[in-house]
C-alpha positions as a printed NumPy array, in Angstrom:
array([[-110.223,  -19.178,  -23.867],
       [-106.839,  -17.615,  -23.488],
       [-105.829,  -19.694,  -26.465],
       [-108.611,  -18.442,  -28.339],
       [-107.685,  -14.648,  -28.031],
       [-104.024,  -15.152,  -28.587],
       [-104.848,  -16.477,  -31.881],
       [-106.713,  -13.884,  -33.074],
       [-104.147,  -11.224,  -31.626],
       [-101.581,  -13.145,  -33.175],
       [-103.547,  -13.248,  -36.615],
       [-104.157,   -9.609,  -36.263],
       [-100.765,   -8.784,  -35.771],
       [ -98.641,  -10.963,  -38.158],
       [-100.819,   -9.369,  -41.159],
       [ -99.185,   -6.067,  -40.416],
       [ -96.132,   -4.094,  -42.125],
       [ -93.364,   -3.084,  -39.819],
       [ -94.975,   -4.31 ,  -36.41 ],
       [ -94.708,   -1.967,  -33.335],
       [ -94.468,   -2.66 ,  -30.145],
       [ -97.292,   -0.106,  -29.304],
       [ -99.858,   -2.297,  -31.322],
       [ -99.221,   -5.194,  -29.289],
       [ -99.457,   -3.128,  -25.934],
       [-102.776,   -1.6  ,  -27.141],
       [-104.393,   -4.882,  -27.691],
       [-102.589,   -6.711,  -24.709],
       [-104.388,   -3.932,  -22.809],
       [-108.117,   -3.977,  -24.302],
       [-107.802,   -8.043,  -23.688],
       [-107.305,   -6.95 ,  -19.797],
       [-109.844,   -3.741,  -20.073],
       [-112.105,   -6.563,  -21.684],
       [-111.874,   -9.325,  -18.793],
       [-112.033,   -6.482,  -16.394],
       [-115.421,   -5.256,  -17.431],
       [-117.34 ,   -8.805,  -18.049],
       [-115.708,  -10.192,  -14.641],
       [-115.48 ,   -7.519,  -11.854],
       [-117.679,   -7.677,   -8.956],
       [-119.823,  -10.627,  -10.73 ],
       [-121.858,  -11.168,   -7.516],
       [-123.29 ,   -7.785,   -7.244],
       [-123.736,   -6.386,  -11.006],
       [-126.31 ,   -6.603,  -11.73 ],
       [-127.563,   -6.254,   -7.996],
       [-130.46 ,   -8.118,   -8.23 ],
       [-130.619,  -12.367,   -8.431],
       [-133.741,  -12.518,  -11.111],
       [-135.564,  -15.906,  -10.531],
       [-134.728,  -16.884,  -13.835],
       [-131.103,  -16.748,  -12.84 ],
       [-131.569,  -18.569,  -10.254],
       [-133.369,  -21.189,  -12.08 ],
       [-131.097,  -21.438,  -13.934],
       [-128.8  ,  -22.108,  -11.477],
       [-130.719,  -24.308,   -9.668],
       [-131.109,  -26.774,  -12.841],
       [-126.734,  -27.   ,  -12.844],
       [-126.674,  -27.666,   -9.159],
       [-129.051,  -30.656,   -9.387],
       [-126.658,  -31.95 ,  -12.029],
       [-124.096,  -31.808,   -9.239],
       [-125.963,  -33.05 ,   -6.536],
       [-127.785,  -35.777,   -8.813],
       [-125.387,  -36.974,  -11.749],
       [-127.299,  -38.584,  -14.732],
       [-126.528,  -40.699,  -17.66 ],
       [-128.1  ,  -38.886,  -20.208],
       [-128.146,  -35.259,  -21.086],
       [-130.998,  -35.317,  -23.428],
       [-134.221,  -33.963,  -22.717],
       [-134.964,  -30.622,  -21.45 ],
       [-134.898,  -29.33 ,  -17.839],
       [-136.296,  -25.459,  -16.651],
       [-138.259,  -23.821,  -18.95 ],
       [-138.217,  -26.281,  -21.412],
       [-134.493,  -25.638,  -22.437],
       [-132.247,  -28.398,  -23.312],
       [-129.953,  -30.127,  -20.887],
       [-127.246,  -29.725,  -22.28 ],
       [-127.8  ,  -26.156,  -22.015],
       [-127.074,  -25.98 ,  -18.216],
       [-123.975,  -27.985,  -18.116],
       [-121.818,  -24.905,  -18.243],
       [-122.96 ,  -23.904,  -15.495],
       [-122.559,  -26.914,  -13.706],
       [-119.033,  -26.902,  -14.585],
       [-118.361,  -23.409,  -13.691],
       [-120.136,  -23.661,   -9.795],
       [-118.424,  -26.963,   -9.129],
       [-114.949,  -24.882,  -10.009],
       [-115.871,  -22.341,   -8.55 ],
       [-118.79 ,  -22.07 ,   -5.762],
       [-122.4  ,  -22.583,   -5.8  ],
       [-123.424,  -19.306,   -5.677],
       [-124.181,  -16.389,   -8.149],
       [-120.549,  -15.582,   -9.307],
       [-120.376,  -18.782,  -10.107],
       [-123.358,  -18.946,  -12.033],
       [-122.634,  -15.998,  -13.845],
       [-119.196,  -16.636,  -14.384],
       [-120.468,  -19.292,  -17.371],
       [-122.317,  -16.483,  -19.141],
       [-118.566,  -14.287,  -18.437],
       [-116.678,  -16.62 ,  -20.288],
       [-119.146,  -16.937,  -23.605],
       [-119.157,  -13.368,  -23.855],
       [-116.023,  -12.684,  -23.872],
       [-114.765,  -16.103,  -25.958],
       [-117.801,  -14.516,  -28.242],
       [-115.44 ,  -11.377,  -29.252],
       [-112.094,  -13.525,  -30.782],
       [-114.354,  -15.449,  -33.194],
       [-117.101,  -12.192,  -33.91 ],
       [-113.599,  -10.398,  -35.382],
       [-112.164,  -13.102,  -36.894],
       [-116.186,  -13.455,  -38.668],
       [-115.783,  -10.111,  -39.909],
       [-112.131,   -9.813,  -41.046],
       [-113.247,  -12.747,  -43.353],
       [-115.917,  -10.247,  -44.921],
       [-114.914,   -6.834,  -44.639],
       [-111.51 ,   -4.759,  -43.689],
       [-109.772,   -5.598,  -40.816],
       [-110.254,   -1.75 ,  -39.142],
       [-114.086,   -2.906,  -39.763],
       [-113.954,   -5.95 ,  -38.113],
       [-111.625,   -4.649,  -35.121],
       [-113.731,   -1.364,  -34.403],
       [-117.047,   -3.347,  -34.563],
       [-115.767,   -6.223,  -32.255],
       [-114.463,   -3.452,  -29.701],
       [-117.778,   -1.719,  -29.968],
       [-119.635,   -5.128,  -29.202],
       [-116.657,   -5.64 ,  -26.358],
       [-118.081,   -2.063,  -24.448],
       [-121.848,   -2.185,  -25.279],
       [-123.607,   -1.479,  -22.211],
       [-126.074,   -4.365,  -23.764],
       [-123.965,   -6.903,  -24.752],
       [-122.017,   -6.72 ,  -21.272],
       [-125.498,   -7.068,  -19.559],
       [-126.046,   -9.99 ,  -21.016],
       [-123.051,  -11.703,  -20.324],
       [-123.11 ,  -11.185,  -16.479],
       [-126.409,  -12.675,  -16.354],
       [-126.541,  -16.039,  -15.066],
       [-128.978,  -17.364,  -18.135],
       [-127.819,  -18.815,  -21.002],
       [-128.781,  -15.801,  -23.701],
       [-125.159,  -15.199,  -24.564],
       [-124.13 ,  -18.73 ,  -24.98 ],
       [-126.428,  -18.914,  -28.224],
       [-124.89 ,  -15.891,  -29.795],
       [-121.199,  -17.497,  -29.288],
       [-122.535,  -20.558,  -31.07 ],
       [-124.187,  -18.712,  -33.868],
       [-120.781,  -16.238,  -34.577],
       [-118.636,  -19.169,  -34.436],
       [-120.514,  -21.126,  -36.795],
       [-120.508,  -18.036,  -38.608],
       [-116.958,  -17.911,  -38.569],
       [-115.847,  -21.337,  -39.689],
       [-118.645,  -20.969,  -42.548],
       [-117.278,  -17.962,  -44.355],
       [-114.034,  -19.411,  -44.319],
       [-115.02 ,  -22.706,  -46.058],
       [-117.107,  -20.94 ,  -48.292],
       [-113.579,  -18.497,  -49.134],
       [-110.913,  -21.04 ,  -48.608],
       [-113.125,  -24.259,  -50.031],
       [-111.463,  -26.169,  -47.035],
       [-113.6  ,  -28.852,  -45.959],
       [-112.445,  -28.452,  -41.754],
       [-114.113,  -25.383,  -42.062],
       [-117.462,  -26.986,  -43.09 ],
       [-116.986,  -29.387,  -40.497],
       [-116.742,  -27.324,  -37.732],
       [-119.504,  -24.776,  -38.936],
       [-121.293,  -27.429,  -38.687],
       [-120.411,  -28.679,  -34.969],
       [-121.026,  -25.422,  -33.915],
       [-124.378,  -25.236,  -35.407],
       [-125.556,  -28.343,  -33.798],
       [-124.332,  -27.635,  -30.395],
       [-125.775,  -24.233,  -30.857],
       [-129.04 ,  -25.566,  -31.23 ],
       [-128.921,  -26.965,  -27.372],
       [-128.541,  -23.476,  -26.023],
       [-131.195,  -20.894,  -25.615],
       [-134.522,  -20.957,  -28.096],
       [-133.477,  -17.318,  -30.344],
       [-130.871,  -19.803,  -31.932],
       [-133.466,  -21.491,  -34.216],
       [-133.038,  -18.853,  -36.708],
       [-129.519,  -20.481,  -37.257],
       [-130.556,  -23.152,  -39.498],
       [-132.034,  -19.822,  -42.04 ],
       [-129.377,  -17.556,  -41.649],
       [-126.843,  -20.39 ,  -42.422],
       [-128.97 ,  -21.286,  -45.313],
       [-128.799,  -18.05 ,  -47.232],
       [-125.018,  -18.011,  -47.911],
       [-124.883,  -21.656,  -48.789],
       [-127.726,  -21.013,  -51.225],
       [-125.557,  -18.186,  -52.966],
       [-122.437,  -21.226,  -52.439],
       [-124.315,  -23.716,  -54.786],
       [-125.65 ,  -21.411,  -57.479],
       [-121.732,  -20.917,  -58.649],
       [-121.488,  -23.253,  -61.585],
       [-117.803,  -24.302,  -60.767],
       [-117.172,  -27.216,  -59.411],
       [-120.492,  -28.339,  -58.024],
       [-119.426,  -31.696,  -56.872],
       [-117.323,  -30.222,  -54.582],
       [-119.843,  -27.775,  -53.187],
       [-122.606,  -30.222,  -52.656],
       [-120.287,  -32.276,  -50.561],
       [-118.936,  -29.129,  -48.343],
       [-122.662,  -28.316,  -48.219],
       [-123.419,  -31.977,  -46.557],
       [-120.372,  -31.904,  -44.481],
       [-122.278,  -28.999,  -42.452],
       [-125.551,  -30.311,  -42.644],
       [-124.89 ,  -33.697,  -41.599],
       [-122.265,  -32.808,  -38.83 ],
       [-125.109,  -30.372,  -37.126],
       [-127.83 ,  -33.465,  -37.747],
       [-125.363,  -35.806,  -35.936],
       [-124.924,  -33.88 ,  -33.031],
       [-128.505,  -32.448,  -32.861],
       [-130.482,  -36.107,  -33.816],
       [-130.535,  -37.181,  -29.853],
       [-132.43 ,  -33.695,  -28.979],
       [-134.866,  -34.368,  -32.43 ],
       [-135.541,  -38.106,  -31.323],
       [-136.475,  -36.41 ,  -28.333],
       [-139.076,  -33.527,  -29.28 ],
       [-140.487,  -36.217,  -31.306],
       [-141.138,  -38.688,  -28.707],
       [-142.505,  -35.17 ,  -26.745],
       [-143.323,  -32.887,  -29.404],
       [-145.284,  -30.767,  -27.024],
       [-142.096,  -29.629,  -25.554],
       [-140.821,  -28.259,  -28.58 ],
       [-142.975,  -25.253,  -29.38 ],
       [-144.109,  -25.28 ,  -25.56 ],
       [-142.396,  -22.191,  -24.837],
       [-143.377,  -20.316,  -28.421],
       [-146.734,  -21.05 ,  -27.907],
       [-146.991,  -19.709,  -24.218],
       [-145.04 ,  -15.905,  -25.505],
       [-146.075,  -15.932,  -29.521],
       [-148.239,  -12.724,  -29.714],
       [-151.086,  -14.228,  -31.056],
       [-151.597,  -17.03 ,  -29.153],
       [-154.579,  -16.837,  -26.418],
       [-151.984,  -16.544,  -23.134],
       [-149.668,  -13.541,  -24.525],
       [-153.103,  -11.795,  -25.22 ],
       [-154.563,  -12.429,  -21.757],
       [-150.926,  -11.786,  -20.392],
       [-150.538,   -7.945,  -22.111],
       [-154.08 ,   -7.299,  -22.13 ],
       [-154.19 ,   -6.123,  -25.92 ],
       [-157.578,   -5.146,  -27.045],
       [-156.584,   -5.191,  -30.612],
       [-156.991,   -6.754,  -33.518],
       [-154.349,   -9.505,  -34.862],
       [-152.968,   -6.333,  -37.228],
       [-152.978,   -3.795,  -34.914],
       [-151.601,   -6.133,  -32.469],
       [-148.506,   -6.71 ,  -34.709],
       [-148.272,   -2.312,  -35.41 ],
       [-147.865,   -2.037,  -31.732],
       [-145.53 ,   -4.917,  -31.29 ],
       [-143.65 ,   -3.077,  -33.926],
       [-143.963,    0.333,  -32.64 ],
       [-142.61 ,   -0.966,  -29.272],
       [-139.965,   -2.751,  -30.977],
       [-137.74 ,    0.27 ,  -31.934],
       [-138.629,    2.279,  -28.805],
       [-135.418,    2.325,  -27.478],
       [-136.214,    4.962,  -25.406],
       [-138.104,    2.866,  -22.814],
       [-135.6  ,    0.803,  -21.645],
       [-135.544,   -3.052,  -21.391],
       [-138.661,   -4.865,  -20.422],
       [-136.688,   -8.504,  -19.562],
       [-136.586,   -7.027,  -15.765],
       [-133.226,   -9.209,  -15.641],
       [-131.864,   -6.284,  -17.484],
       [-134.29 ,   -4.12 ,  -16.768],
       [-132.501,   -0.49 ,  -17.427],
       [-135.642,    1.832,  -18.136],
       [-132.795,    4.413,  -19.825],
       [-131.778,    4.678,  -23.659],
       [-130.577,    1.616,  -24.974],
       [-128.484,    2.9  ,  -27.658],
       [-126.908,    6.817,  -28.009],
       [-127.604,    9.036,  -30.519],
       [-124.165,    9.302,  -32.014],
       [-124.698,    5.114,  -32.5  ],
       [-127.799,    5.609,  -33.958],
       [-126.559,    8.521,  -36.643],
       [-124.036,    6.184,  -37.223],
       [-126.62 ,    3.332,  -37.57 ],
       [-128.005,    5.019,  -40.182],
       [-125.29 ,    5.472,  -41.991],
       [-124.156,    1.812,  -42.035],
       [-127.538,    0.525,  -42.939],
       [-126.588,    2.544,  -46.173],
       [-123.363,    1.514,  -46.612],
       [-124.701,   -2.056,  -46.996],
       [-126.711,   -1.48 ,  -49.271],
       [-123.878,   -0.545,  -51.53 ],
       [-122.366,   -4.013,  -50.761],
       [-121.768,   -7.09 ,  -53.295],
       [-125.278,   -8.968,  -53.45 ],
       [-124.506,  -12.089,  -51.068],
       [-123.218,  -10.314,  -48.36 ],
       [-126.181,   -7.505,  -48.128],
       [-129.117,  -10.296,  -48.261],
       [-127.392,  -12.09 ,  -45.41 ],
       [-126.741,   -9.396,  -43.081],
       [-130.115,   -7.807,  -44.019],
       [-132.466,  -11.043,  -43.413],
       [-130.081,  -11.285,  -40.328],
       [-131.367,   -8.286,  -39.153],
       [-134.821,   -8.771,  -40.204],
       [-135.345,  -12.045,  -38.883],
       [-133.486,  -11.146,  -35.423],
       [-135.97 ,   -7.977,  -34.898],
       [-139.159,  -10.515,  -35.802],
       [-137.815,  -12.105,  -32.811],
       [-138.89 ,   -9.114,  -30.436],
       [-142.101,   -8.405,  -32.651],
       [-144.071,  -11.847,  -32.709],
       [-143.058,  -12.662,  -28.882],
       [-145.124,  -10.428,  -25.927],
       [-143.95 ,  -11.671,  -22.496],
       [-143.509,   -9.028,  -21.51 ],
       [-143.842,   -6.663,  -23.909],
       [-141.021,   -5.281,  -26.501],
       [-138.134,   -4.701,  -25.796],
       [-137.321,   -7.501,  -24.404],
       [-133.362,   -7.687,  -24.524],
       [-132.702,  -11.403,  -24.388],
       [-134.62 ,  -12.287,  -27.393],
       [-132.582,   -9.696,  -29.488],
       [-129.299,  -11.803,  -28.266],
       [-128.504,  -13.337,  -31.452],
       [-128.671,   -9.678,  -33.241],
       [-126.999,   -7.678,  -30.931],
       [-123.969,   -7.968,  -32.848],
       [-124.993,   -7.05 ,  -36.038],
       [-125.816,   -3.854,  -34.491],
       [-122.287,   -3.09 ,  -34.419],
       [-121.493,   -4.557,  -37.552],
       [-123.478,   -1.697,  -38.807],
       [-122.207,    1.355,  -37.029],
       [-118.4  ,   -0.148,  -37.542],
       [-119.509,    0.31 ,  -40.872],
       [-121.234,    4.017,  -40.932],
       [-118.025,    5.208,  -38.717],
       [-116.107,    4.205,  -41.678],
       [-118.337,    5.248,  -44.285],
       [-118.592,    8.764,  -43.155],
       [-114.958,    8.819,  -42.153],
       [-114.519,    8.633,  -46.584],
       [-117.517,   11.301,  -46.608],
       [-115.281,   13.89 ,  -44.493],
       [-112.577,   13.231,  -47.155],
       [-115.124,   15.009,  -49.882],
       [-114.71 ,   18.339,  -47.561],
       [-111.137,   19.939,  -47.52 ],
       [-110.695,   19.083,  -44.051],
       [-107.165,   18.588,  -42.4  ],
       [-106.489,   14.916,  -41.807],
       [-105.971,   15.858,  -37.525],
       [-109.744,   17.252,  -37.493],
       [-111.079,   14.037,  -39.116],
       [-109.211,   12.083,  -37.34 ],
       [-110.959,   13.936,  -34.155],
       [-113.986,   13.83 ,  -35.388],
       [-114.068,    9.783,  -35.516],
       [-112.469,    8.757,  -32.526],
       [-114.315,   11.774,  -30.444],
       [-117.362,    9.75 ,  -31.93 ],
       [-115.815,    6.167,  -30.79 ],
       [-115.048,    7.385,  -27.318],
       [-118.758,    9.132,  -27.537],
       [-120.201,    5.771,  -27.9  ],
       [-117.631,    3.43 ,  -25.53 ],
       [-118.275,    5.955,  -22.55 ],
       [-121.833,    5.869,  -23.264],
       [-122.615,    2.6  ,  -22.507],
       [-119.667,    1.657,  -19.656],
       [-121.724,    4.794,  -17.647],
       [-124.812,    2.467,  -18.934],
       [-123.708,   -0.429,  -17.404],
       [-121.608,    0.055,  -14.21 ],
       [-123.181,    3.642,  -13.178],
       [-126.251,    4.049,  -14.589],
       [-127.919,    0.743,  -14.35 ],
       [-127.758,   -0.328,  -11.248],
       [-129.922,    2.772,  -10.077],
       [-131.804,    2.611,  -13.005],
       [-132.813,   -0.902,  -13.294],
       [-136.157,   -2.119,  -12.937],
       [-136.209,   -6.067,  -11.404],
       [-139.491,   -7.887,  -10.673],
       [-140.773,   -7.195,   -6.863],
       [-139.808,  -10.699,   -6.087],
       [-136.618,  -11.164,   -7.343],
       [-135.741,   -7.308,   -5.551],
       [-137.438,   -8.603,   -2.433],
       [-135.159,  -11.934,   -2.539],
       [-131.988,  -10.617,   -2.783],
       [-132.348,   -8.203,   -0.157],
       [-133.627,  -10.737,    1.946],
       [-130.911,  -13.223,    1.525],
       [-128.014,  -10.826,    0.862],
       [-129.129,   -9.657,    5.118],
       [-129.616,  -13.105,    6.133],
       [-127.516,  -14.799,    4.221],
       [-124.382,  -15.957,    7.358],
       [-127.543,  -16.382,    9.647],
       [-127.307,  -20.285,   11.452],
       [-128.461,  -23.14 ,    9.162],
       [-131.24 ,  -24.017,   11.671],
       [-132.514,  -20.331,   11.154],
       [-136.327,  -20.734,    9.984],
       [-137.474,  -17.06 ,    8.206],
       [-141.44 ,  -16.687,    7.847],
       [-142.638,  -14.869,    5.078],
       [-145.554,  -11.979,    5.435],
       [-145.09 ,  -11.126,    1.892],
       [-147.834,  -12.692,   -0.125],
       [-148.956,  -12.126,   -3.103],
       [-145.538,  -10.407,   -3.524],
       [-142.918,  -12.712,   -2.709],
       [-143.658,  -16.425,   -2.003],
       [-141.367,  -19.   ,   -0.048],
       [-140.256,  -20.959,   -2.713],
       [-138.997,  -18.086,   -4.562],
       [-136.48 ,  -19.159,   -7.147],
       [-133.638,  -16.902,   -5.751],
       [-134.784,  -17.921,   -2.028],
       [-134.487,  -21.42 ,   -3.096],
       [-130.769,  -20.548,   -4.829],
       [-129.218,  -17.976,   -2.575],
       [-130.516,  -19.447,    0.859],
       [-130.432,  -23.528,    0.505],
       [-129.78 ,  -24.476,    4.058],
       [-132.913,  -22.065,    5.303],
       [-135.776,  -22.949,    6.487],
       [-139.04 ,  -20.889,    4.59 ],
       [-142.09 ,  -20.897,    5.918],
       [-145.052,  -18.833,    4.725],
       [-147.283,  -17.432,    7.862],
       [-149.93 ,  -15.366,    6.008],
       [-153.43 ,  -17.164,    5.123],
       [-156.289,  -15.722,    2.828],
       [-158.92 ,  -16.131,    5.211],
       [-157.163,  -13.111,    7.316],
       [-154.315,  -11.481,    6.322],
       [-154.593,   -8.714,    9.083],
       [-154.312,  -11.471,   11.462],
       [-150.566,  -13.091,   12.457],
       [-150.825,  -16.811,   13.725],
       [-148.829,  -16.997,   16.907],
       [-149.189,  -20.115,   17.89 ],
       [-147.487,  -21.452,   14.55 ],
       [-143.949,  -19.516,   15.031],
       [-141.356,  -22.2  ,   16.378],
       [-139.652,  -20.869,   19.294],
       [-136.894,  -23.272,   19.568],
       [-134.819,  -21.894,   16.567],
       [-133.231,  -18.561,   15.564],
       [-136.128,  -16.737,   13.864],
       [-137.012,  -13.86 ,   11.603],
       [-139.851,  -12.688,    9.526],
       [-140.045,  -10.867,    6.005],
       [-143.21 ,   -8.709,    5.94 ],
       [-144.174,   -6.422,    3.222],
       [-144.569,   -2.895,    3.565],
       [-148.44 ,   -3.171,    3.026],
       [-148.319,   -5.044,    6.153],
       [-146.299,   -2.788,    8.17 ],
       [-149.3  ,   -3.102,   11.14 ],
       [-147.76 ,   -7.016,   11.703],
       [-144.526,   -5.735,   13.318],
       [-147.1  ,   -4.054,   15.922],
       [-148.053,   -7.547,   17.202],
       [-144.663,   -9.203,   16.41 ],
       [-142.88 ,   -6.606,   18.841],
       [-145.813,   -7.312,   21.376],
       [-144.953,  -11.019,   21.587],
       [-141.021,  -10.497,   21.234],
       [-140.571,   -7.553,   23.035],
       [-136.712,   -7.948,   22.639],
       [-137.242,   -8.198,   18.426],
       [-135.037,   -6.205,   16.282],
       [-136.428,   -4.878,   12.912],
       [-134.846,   -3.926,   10.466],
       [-135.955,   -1.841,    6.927],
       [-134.449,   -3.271,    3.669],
       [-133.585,   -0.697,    1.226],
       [-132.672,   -1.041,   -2.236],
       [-130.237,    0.817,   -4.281],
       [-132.935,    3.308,   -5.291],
       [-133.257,    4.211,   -1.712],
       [-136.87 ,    2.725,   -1.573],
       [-138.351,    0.347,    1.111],
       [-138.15 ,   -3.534,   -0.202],
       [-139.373,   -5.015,    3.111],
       [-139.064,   -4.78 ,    6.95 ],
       [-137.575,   -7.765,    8.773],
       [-137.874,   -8.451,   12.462],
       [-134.917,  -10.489,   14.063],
       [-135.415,  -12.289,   17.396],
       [-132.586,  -11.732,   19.232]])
């Protein structure tokens, strides 16, 4: 990784005039600023496990605990294998807990950032491809994303580095280039589902490649190098799906908006067309936060001097040469279809924009500089321009790091189980292996939680509420001989009543959460 960033540094700096000491300083310190922000405090931002997460991590530790021979098939959720292996590397490094989950997601977004400038230096200026890499770097969104223990981030580094090694075969013609696009794009295609668009977006430019009349030979083969290099590495995975080809479009089927679950799941009344004109509408309300709940901040996603600046990017492309406008355009369409067709939950669902998040940036890099030439029009002294634009770049940079480390974490909305979890286990969590913890919490919080399951292995979780009568607490079915404590809800506040009654020397306790509200009460036998 280290290597990775030193190269482009390196690159970066060898390609200017009369190199200063300064330069070198500023980028050694955004490297550190970087590393800082997608690797402090890991374990508690976000401050909420989401079950996903620990599904997630759950799948890497049975790798570790259960070795196999063969990596192809899919595990949780219907994702590839070979998805959750870094994960499995980083918790056997490191420890089997949520740090080291999340540290895998760390590391892709931050190894994302090297090749996403490199990308862009092969298709625009260098200040373009700099600005919009260090805008992607301190996006309150992007940084979310890559201290979540999921694999969302992992497709995106796939899809930019393929990216990468594309547009330089297609400038330099040399056929490494090709090659390695085309690793990328197969081991890509293991990672999380929103990098099945790759195989389109990779086809536009090499469409464009083969209409140039010179030296076609040539051009077909560099166009099969890719192709077959990503069918190599993918075929195991395709021999797969079709020996199980219900696992394939499992997943699509249970969130596409028209199919009969996402309807009963978001309760539209509508019809199939108004049904996609509220899946749009919802789509570029970015005033109501992310719905993921892993996410989950219910604040602006993006500021208003991003979104001026937005605006003026989308028209800067438009003034670009022909093959770089389609692709960045049907980039952006296809990535924002993404969050339109799919309903669970509802738009906007963060993760599913993963593998456009950068193009955002791409595109206000691009205003900045294209109203940075407007100001020139006006007879403006160069200082107050120069104020203007980096006023605007620290505008946007302080925007989201408030966003992420200050904001969010009070302004985050998790699901009720995943809150109650952590909580939970985060009190409990140095309590004696032999503890046993019964659970008052249904239909809120179940035993077999995900993050119970991940965060508290060695625990014993017992569920003591029964449908027949919840007001009523079965006695007789507590085990006396351990250390014991119960999680009851707050709708069921009336059970501490009897609990105290029978263990008059009890202890409870109320969980709050970060938005000083009551998760849950537990009561401790001492």
């Amino acid at each position: 990784m280290l290597v990775i960033i030193n190269l482009s540094i390196m690159d970066y700096l060898l390609h200017q005039k009369n190199i200063k000491v300064y330069k070198f300083l500023f980028l050694l310190g955004l490297i550190v600023f970087i590393f800082f922000l997608y690797f402090y405090k890991l374990d508690s931002i976000p401050n909420v496990v989401h079950g996903d997460e620990a599904e997630t991590a759950l799948q890497a530790i049975e790798f570790l605990k259960n070795p196999v021979d063969n990596l192809i098939g899919i595990g949780w959720a219907d994702l590839p294998l070979l998805s959750f292996v870094p994960r499995a590397i980083t918790m056997k490094l490191f420890a089997q807990n949520i740090a080291g989950d999340r540290i895998g997601s760390a590391i892709f977004g931050v190894i994302t950032l090297p090749f996403f400038y490199l990308f862009l230096k092969s298709m625009f200026e260098e200040k373009v491809a700099l600005l919009a890499t260090i805008l992607l770097a301190t996006s309150h969104l992007w940084i979310a994303l890559s201290r979540l223990g999921i694999s969302y981030v992992q497709a995106t580094f796939f899809l930019i580095a393929c990216f990468y090694f594309l547009f330089h075969g297609l400038k330099t013609e040399k056929k490494l280039s090709f090659v390695l696009s085309g690793v990328f794009a197969g081991f890509g295609l293991y990672s999380y589902y929103a990098i099945r668009i790759l195989p389109l977006l990779v086809a536009i430019p090499l469409v464009f490649y083969l209409v140039n009349k010179e030296g076609v030979k040539k051009r077909i083969l560099n166009v099969l190098l890719i192709l077959l290099m990503s069918f190599l590495i993918y075929l195991p995975q395709i021999l797969f799906f079709i020996n199980h080809p219900n696992t394939f479009l499992n997943r699509t089927e249970t969130v596409y908006i028209f199919s009969k679950p996402a309807k009963e799941w978001t309760n539209y009344n509508e019809n199939d067309l108004g049904l996609f004109v509220e899946q749009t509408r919802k789509t570029f309300d970015i005033f109501s936060g992310d719905n993921s709940a892993q996410y989950g901040y219910k604040g602006q996603l993006i500021d208003w001097v991003s979104i001026f600046f937005l605006i003026f990017g989308l028209f800067a492309v438009l003034r670009l040469k022909t093959k770089i406008k389609v692709f960045l355009f049907l980039w952006f369409i296809i990535s924002l279809l993404g969050q339109i067709l799919t309903s669970i939950p509802s738009p906007i669902f963060l993760p599913r924009f993963v593998i456009g998040l950068p193009l955002l940036y791409i595109f206000i890099s691009l205003g900045i500089f294209k109203f940075s030439k407007l100001l020139n029009l006006f007879p403006f002294k160069k200082y107050v321009e120069s104020i203007l634009i980096f006023s605007s770049i620290a505008a946007i940079i302080l925007f989201n790091l408030n966003a992420c480390f200050f904001l969010s974490p009070k302004n985050s909305i998790a699901d009720i189980g995943s809150r109650i979890s952590t909580e939970v286990s985060n009190y409990i969590i140095n309590e004696s292996k032999n503890s046993i913890v019964y659970f008052y919490t249904i239909p809120y919080l179940y035993p077999d939680y995900p993050t119970l399951r991940f965060l508290l292995p060695n625990i014993d979780k017992k569920n003591l509420m029964f449908a027949k009568d919840k007001n009523h607490i079965v006695i007789s079915l507590i085990d006396r001989t351990k250390p014991t404590m119960f999680v009851i809800y707050p709708e069921y506040s009336f059970i501490l009543e009897k609990l105290a009654e029978e263990f008059p020397n009890g202890k409870t306790v109320s969980l709050i959460n970060v938005n000083k509200q009551l998760e849950s009460y537990l009561f401790k036998i001492n």
